[in-house]
Short mmCIF file of C-alpha atoms in Angstrom, two decimals:
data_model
loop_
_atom_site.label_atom_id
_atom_site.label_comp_id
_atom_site.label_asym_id
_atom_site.label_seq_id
_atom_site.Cartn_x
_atom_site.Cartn_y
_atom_site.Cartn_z
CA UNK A 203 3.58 23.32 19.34
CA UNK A 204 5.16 23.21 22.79
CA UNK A 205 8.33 25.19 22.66
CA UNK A 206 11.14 24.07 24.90
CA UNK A 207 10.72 22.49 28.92
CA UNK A 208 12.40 23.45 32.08
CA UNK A 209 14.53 20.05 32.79
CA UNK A 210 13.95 18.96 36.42
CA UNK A 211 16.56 16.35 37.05
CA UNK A 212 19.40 16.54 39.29
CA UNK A 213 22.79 16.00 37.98
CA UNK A 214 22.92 12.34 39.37
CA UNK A 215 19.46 11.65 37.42
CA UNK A 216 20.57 12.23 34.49
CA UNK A 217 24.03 10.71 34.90
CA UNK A 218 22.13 7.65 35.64
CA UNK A 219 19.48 7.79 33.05
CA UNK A 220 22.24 8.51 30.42
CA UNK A 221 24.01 5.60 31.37
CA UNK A 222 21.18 2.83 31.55
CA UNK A 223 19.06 4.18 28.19
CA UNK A 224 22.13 5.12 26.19
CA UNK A 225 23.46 1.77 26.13
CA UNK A 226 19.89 0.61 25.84
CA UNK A 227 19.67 2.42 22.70
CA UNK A 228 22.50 1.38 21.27
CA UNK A 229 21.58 -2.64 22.08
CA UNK A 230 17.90 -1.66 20.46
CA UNK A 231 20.00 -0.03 17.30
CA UNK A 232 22.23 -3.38 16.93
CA UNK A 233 18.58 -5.29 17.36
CA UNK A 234 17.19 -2.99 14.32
CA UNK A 235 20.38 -4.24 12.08
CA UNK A 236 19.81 -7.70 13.21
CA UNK A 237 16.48 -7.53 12.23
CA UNK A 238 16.95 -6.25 8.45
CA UNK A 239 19.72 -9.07 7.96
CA UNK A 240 19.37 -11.68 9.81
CA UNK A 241 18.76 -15.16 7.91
CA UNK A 242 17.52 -17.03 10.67
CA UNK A 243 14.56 -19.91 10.50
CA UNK A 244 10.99 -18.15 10.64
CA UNK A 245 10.28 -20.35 13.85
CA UNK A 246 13.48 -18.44 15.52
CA UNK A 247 12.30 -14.49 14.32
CA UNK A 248 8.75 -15.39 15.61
CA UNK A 249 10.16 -16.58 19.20
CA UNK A 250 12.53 -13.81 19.27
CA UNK A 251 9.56 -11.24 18.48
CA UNK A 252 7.57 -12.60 21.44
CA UNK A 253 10.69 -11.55 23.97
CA UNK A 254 10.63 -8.28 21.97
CA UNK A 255 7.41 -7.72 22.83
CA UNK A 256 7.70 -8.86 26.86
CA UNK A 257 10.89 -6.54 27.03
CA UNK A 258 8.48 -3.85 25.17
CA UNK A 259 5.97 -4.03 28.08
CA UNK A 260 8.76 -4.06 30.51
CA UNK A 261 9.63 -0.56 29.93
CA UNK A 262 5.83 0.52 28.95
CA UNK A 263 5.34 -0.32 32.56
CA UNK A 264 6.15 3.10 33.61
CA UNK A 265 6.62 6.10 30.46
CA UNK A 266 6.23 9.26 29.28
CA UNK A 267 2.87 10.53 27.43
CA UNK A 268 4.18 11.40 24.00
CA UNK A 269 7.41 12.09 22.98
CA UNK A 270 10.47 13.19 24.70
CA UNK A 271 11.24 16.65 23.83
CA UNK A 272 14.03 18.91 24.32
CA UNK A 273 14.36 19.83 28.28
CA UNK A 274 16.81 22.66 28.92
CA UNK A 275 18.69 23.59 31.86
CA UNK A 276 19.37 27.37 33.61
CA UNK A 277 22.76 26.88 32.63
CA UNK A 278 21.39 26.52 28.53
CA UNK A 279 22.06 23.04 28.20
CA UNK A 280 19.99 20.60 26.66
CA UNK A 281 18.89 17.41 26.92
CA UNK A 282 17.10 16.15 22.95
CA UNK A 283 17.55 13.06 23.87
CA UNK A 284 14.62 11.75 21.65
CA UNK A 285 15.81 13.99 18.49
CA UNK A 286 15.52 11.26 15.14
CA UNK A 287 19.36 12.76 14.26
CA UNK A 288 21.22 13.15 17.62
CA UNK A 289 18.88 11.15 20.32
CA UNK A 290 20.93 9.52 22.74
CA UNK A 291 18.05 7.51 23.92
CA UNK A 292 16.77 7.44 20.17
CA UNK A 293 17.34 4.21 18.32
CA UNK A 294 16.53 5.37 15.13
CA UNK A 295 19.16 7.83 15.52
CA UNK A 296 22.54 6.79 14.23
CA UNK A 297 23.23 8.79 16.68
CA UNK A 298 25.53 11.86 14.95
CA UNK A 299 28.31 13.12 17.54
CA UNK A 300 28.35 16.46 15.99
CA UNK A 301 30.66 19.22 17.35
CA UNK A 302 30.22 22.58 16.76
CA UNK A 303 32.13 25.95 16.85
CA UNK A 304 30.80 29.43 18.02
CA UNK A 305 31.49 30.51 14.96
CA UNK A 306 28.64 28.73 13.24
CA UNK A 307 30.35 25.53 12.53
CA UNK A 308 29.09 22.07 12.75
CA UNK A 309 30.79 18.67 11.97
CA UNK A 310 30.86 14.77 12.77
CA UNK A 311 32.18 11.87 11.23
CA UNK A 312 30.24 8.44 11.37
CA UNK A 313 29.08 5.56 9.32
CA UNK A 314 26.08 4.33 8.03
CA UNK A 315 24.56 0.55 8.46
CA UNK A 316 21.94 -1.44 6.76
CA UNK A 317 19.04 0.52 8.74
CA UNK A 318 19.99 3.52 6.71
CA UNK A 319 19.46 1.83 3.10
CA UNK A 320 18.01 3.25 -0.39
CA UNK A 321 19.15 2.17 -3.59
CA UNK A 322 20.88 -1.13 -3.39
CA UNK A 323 24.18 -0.57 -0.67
CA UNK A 324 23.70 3.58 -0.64
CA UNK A 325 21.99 5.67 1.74
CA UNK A 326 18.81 6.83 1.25
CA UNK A 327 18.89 10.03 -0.42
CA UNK A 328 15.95 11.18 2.14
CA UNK A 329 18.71 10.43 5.14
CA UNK A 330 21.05 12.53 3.14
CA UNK A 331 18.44 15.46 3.72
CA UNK A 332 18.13 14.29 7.18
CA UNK A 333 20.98 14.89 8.24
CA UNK A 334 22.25 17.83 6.43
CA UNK A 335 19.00 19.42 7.85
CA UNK A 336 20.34 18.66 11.52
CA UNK A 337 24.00 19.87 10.64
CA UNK A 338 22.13 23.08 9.20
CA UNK A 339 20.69 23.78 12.48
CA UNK A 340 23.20 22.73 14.62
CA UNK A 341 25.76 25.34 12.80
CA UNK A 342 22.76 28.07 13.11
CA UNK A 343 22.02 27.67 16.85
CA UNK A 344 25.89 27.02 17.38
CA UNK A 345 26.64 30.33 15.76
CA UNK A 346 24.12 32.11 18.21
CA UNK A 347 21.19 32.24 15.07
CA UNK A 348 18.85 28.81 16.07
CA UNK A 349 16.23 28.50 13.81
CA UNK A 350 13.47 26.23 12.38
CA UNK A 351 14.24 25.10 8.79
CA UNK A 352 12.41 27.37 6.27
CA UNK A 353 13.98 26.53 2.99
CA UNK A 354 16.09 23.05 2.82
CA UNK A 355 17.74 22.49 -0.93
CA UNK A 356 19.91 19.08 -1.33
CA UNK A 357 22.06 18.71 -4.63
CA UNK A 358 23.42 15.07 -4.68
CA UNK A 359 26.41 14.91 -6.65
CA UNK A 360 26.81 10.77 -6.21
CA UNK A 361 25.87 7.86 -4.18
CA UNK A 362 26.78 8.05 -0.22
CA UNK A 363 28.09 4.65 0.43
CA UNK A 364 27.15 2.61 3.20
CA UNK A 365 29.75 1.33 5.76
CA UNK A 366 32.41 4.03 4.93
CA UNK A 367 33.93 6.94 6.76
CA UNK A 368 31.75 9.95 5.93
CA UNK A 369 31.98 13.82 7.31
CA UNK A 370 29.36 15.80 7.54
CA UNK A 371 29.85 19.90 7.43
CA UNK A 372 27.82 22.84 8.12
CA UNK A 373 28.72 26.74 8.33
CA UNK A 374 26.35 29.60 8.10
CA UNK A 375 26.70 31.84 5.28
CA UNK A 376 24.50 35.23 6.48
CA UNK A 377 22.64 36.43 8.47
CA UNK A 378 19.82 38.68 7.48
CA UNK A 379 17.15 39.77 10.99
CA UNK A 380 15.79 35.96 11.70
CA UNK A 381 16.85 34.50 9.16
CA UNK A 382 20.02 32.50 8.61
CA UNK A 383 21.27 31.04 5.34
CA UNK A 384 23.39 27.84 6.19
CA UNK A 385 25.05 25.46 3.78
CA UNK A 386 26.61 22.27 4.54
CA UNK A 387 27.80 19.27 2.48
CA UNK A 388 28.73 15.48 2.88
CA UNK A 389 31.94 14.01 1.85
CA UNK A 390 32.60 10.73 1.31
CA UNK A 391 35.69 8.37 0.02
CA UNK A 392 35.07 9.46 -3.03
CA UNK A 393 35.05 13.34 -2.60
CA UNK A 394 31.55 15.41 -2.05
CA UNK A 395 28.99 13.16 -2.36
CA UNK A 396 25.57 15.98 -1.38
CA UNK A 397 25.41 19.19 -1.19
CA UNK A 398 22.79 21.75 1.18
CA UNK A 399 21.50 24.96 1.58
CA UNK A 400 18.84 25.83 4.03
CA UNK A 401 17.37 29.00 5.39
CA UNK A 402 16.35 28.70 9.03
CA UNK A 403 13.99 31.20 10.54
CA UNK A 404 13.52 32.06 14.21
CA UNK A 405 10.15 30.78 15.16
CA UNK A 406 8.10 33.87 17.39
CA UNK A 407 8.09 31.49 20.50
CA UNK A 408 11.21 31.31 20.47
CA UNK A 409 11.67 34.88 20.16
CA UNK A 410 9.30 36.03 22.51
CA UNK A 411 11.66 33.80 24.97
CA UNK A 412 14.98 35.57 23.77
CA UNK A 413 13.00 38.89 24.24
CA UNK A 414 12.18 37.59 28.01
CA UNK A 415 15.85 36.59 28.24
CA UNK A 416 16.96 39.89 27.38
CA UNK A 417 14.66 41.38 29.84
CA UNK A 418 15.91 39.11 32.68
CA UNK A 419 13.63 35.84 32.46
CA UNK A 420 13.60 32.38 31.86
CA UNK A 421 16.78 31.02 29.53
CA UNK A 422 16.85 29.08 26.37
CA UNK A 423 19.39 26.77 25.20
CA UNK A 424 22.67 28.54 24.34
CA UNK A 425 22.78 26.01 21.43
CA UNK A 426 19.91 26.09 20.64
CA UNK A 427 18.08 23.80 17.14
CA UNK A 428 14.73 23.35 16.31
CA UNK A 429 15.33 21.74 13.30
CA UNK B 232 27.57 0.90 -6.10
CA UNK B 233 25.85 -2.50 -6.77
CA UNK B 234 22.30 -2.18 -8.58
CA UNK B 235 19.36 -4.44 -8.01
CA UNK B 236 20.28 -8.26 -7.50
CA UNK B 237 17.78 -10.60 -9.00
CA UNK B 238 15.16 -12.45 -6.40
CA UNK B 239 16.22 -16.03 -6.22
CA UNK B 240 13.63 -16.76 -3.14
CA UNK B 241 10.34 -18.88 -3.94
CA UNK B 242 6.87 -17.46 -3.42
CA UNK B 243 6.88 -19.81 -0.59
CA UNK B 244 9.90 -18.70 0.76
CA UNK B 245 9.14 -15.02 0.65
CA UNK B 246 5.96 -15.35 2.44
CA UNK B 247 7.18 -17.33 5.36
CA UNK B 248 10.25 -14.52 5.41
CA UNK B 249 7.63 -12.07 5.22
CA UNK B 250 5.10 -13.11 8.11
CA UNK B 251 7.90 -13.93 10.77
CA UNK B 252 10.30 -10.87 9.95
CA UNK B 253 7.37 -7.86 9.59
CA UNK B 254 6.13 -8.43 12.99
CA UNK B 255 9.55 -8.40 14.25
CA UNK B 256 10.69 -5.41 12.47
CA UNK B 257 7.01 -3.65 13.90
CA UNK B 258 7.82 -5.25 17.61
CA UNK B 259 11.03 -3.85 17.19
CA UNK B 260 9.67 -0.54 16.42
CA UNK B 261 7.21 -0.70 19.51
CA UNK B 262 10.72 -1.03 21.23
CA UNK B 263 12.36 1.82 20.45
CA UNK B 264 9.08 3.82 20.84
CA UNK B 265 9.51 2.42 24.60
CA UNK B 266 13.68 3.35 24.91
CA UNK B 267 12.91 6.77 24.10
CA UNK B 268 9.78 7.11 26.53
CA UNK B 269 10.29 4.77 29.57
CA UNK B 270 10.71 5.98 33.18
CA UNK B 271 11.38 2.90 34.24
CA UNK B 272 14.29 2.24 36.97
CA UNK B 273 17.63 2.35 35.45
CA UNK B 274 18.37 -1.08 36.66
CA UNK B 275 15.60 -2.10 35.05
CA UNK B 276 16.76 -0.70 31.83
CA UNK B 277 20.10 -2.14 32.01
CA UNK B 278 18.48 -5.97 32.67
CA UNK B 279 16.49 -5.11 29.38
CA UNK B 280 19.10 -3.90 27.55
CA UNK B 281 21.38 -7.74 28.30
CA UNK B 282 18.40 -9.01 27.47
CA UNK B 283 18.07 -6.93 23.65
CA UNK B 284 22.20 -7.92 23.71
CA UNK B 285 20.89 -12.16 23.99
CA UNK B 286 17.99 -11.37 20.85
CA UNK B 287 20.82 -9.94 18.99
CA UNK B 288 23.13 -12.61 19.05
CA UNK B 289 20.48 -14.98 18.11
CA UNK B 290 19.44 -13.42 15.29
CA UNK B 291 22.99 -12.91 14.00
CA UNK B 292 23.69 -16.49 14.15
CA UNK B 293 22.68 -16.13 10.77
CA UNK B 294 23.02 -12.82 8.59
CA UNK B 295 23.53 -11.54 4.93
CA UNK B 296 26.78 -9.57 4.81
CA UNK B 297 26.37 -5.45 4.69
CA UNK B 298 22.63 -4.36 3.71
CA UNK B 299 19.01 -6.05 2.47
CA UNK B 300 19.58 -4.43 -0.67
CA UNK B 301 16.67 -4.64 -3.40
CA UNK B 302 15.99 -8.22 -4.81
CA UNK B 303 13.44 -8.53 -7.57
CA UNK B 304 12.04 -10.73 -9.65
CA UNK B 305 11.22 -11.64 -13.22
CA UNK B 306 7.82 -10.79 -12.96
CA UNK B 307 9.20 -6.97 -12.13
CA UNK B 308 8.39 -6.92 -8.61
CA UNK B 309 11.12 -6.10 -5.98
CA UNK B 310 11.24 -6.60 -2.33
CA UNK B 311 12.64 -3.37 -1.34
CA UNK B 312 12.93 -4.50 2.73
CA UNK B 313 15.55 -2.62 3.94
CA UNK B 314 14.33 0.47 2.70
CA UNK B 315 14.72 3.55 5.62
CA UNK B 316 11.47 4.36 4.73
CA UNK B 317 8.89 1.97 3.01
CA UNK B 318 10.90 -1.53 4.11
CA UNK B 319 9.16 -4.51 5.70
CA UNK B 320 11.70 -5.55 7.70
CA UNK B 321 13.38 -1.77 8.43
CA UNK B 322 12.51 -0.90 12.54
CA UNK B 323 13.79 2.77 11.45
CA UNK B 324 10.87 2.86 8.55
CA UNK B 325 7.39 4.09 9.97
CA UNK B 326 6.94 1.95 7.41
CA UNK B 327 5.29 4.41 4.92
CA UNK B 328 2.35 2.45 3.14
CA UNK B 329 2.54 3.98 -0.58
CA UNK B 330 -0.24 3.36 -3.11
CA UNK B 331 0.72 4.31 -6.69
CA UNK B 332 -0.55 5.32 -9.85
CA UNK B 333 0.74 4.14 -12.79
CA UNK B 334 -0.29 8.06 -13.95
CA UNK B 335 2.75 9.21 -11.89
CA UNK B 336 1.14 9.72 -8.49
CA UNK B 337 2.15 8.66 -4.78
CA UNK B 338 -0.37 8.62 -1.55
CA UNK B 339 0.62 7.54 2.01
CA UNK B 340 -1.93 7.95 5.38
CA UNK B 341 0.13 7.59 8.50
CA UNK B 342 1.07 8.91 11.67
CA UNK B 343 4.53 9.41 13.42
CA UNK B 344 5.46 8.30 16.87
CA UNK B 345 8.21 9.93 19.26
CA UNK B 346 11.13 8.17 17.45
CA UNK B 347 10.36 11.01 14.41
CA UNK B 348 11.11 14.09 16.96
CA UNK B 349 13.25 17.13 16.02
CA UNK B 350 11.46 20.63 17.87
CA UNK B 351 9.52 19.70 20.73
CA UNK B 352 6.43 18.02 19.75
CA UNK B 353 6.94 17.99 15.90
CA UNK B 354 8.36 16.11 13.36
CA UNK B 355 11.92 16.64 13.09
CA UNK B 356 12.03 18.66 9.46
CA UNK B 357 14.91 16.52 8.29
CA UNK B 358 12.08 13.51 8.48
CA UNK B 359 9.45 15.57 6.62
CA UNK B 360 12.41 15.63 3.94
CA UNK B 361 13.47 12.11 4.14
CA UNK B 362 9.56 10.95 3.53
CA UNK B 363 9.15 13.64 0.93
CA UNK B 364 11.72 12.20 -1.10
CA UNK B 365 11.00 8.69 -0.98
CA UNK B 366 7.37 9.97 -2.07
CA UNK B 367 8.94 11.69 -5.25
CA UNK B 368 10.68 9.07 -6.31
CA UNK B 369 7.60 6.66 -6.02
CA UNK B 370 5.84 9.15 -8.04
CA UNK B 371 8.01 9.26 -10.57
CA UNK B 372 8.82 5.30 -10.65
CA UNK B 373 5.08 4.74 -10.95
CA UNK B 374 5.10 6.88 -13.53
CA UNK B 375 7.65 4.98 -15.71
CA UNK B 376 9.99 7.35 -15.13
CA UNK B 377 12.25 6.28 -12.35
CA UNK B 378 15.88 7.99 -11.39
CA UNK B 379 18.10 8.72 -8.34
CA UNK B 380 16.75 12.03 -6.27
CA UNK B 381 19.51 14.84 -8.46
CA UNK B 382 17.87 18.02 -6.53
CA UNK B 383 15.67 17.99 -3.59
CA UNK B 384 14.24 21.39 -2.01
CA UNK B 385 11.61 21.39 0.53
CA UNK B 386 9.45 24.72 1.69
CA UNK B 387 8.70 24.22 5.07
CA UNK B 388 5.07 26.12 5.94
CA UNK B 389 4.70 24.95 9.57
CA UNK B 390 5.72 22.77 11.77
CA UNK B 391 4.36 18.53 10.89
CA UNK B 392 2.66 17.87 14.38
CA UNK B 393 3.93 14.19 15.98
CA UNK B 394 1.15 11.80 16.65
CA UNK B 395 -1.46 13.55 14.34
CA UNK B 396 -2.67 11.65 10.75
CA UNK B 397 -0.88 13.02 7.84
CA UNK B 398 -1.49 12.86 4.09
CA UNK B 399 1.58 12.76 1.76
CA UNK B 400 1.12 13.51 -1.83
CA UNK B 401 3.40 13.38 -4.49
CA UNK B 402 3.11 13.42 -8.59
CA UNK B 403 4.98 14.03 -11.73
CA UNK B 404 5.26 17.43 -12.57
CA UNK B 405 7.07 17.43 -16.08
CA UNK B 406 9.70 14.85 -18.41
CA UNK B 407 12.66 15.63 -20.21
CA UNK B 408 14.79 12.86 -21.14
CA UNK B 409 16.47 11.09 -18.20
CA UNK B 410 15.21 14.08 -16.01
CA UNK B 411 11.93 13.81 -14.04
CA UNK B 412 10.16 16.78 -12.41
CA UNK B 413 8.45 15.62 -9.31
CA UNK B 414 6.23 17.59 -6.51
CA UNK B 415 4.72 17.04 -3.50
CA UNK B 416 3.58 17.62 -0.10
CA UNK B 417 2.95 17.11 3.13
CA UNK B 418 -1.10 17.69 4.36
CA UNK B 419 -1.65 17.84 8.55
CA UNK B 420 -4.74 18.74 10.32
CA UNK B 421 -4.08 22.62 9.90
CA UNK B 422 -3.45 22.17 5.95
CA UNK B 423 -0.06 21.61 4.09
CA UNK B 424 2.82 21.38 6.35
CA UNK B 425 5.61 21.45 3.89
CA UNK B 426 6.23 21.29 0.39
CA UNK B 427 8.78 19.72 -2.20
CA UNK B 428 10.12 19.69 -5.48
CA UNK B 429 12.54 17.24 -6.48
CA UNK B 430 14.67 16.54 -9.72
CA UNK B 431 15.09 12.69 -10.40
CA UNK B 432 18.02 11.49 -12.56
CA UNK B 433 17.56 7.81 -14.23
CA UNK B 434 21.41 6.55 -13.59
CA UNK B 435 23.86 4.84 -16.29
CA UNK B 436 23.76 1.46 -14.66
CA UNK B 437 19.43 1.46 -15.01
CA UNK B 438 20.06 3.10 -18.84
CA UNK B 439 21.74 -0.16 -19.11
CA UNK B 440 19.44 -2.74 -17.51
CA UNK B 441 16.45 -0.86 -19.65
CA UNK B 442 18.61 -0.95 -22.75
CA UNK B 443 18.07 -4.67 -22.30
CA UNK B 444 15.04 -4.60 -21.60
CA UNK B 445 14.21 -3.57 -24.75
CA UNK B 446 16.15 -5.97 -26.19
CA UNK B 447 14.66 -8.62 -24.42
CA UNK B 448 17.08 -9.21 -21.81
CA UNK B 449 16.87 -9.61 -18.09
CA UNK B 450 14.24 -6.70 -16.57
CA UNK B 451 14.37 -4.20 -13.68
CA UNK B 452 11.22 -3.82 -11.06
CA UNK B 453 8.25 -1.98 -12.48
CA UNK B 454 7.50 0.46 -10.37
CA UNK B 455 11.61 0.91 -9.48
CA UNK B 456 12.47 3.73 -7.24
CA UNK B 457 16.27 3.88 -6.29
CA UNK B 458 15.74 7.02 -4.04
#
């Protein structure tokens, strides 16, 4: 368990590593989709796996040990760039463009493709959970109480469909010391479709960094989730 | 809502579909793994990406409308592909390799890569509840006693380390009618990461394929999970 890292790019890095892996991201998440559906002749799948796997090397050529995690700037922003709900450079990410609200508020509407299947044309109920866990902690850390998810309970009133306009919602509840209850739900054309409720609990990393904040030190993110 | 479609592919047919579009869906994996970790130049990136953009177009010359869905056969076994967590030919599934019990149990061995990140360093929680929940309903379908996830909660008791072998566990706790009591957990190198209970619901249109069943009519998959 690493905790958070200091983000060393300049402005005009990141501006240009957004724009060349975001769009890469997106191409690799339109390559996933192909993948699950496409009909194609065995002989064509195998060829197109071998340029997979050149393009693969490609970018192995120079990377990152591990995985990506969460650099932060002076100014609290964040970079979670790999994050599995919200990773711009993430292509198993659908990627949710959630906004939030000081007040503890988090929302974003999106739809949900073949990659994202359970039961026959419905999301998974497990990405259901997913992303009601992210919402959670994005409405936490966006109401100034981030957390890591301590309790996460998911009632599921109906199927989510695929392919239709859903909205996602989270708002916290309370507040009790480091805890914070948050509850959330997912609608869909057909009204609620999953309900949450998940206690998030300050980890003591993270609060021996708000204690050095206090004192003066080293920030975190403002928004902070570390769910 | 659709239900299972029946599996109108030969043996032949499903094993040649099987040995071109696996390795594609795991190349395709190894590719996202690189999007989210490459420092390559952003040039570099963007020729890769036209290059993802080309792969994609080939393999949609030919494509299913909307998603894999789960064909199955006479016999009673399905081909559950697209699944976000277990499916063959899914680049977002690890894939999780379940073995089941036919006494209501579910065991998986795997590791997860950066594409599974929430926190720095650990597996984004929403993931531990995603897998937890396919792992319930597994249980449960193994168990004769398969349903749609009703109630989910997950006790998180530390944080699931990335890049570390993990056990998941799950098994049928109690029956009462269409309702299924399922548990399980996640097991890291520092003991159980998280835990879960999960209420699974056996849905009208399944009451109705097993009412046929029964009577002799046209059967659902064995070991059917729709979670």
């Amino acid at each position: 368990m690493t905790g958070f890292q200091p983000d060393v790019a300049s402005d005009d890095e990141i501006d240009r590593e957004e724009a060349a892996f975001g769009p890469l991201a997106q191409a690799v998440r339109e390559l996933a989709d192909a993948t699950i559906r496409s009909t194609v002749d065995p002989a064509i799948a195998n060829d197109v796996r071998e340029q997979v796997e050149a393009l693969t090397a490609r970018l192995r050529a120079s990377q990152i040990d591990g995985s990506y995690g969460v650099p932060y700037r002076a100014d609290g922003n964040s970079r979670p760039w790999g994050n599995a709900v919200m990773g711009l450079r993430n292509p198993i990410a659908p990627p949710l463009d959630v906004v939030t609200d000081p007040s503890g508020r988090a929302d974003a509407h999106f739809q949900l493709g073949a990659a994202y299947e359970g039961p026959p044309g419905l999301v998974h109920g497990g990405v259901v959970s997913l992303l009601l866990d992210q919402m959670l902690g994005q409405a936490g850390g966006a109401g100034g109480h981030p957390g890591m998810t301590g309790t996460l309970t998911v009632i599921y009133r109906q199927g989510t469909p695929l392919f239709e306009e859903l909205h996602a919602e989270a708002w916290i509840d309370r507040v009790d010391g480091i805890k914070t209850w948050v509850k959330g739900r997912i609608n869909g054309p057909d009204g609620v479709t999953a309900e949450a409720e998940g206690i998030f609990i300050l980890p003591r990393w993270a609060r021996e960094i708000l204690a050095k904040r206090e004192a003066g030190g080293p920030d975190i993110p403002k928004q902070s989730y570390f769910a």
